[in-house]
PDB file of C-alpha atoms in Angstrom:
ATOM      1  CA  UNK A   1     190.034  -0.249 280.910  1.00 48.00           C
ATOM      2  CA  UNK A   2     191.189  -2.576 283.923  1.00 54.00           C
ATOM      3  CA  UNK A   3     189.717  -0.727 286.572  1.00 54.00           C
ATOM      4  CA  UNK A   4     185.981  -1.469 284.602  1.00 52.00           C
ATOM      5  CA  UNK A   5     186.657  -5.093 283.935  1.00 52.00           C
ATOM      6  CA  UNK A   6     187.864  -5.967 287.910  1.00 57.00           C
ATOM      7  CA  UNK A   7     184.634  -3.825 288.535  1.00 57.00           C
ATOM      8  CA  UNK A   8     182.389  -6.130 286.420  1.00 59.00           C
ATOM      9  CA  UNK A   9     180.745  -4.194 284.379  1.00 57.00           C
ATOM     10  CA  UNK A  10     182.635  -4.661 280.740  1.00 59.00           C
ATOM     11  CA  UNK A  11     180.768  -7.400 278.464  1.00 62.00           C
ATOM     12  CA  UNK A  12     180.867 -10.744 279.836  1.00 61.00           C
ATOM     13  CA  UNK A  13     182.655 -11.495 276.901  1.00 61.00           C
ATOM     14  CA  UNK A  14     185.600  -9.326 277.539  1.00 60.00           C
ATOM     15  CA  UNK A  15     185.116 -10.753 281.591  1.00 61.00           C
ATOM     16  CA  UNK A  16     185.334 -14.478 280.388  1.00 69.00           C
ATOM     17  CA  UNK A  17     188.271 -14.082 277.997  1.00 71.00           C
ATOM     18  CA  UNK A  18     191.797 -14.214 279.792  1.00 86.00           C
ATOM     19  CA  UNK A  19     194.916 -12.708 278.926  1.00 85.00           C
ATOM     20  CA  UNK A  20     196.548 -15.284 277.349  1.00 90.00           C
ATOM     21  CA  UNK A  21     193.412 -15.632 275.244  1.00 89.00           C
ATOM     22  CA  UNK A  22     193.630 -12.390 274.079  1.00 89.00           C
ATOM     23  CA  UNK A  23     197.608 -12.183 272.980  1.00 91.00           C
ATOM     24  CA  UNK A  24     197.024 -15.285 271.375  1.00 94.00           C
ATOM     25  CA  UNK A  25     194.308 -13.944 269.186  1.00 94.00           C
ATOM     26  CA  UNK A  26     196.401 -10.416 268.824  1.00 95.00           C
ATOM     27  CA  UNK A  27     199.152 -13.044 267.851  1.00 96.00           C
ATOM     28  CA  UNK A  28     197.108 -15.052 264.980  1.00 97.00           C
ATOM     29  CA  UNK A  29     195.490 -11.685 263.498  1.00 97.00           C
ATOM     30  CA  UNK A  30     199.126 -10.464 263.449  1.00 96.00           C
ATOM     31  CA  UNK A  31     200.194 -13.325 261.210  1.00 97.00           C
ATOM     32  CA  UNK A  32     196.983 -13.253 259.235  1.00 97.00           C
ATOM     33  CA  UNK A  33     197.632  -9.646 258.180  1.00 97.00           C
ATOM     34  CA  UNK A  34     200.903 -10.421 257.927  1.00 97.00           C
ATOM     35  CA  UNK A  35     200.623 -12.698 255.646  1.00 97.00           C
ATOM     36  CA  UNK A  36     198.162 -11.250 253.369  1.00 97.00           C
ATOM     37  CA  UNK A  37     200.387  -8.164 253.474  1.00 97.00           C
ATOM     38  CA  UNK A  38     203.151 -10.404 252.012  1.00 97.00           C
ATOM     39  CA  UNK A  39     200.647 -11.479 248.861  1.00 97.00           C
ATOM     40  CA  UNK A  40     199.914  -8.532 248.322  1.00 96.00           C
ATOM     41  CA  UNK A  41     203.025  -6.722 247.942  1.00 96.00           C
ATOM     42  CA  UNK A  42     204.247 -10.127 245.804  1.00 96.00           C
ATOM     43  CA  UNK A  43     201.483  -9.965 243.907  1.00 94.00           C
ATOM     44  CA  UNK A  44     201.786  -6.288 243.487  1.00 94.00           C
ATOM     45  CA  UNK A  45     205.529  -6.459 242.653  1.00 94.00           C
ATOM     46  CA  UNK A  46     205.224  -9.477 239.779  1.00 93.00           C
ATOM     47  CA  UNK A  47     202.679  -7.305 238.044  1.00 92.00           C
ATOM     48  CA  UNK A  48     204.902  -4.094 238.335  1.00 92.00           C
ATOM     49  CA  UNK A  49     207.800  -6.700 236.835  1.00 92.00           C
ATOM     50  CA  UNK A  50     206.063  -7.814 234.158  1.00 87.00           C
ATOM     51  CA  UNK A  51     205.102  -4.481 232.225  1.00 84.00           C
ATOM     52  CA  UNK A  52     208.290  -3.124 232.022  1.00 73.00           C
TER      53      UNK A  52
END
């Protein structure tokens, strides 16, 4: 994957975006998921508490 960005011919998209760019949006995704993970499984558990 390097060796065809330093090349030039990935999307310009890819080309524009730096590393830091792309850890940081790895980074907010993470916490997104994470945190809809955590609803979920609070969510999941209240119900599961509340019929027994």
């Amino acid at each position: 994957m390097i060796s065809i960005w330093k090349e030039g011919t990935a999307d310009p998209i890819m080309e524009s975006m730096s590393a830091t760019a792309v850890v940081t949006m790895i980074l907010i995704l993470g916490f997104v998921w994470g945190g809809l993970g955590i609803i979920l499984f609070t969510a999941i558990r209240r119900e599961r508490a509340k019929s027994t």
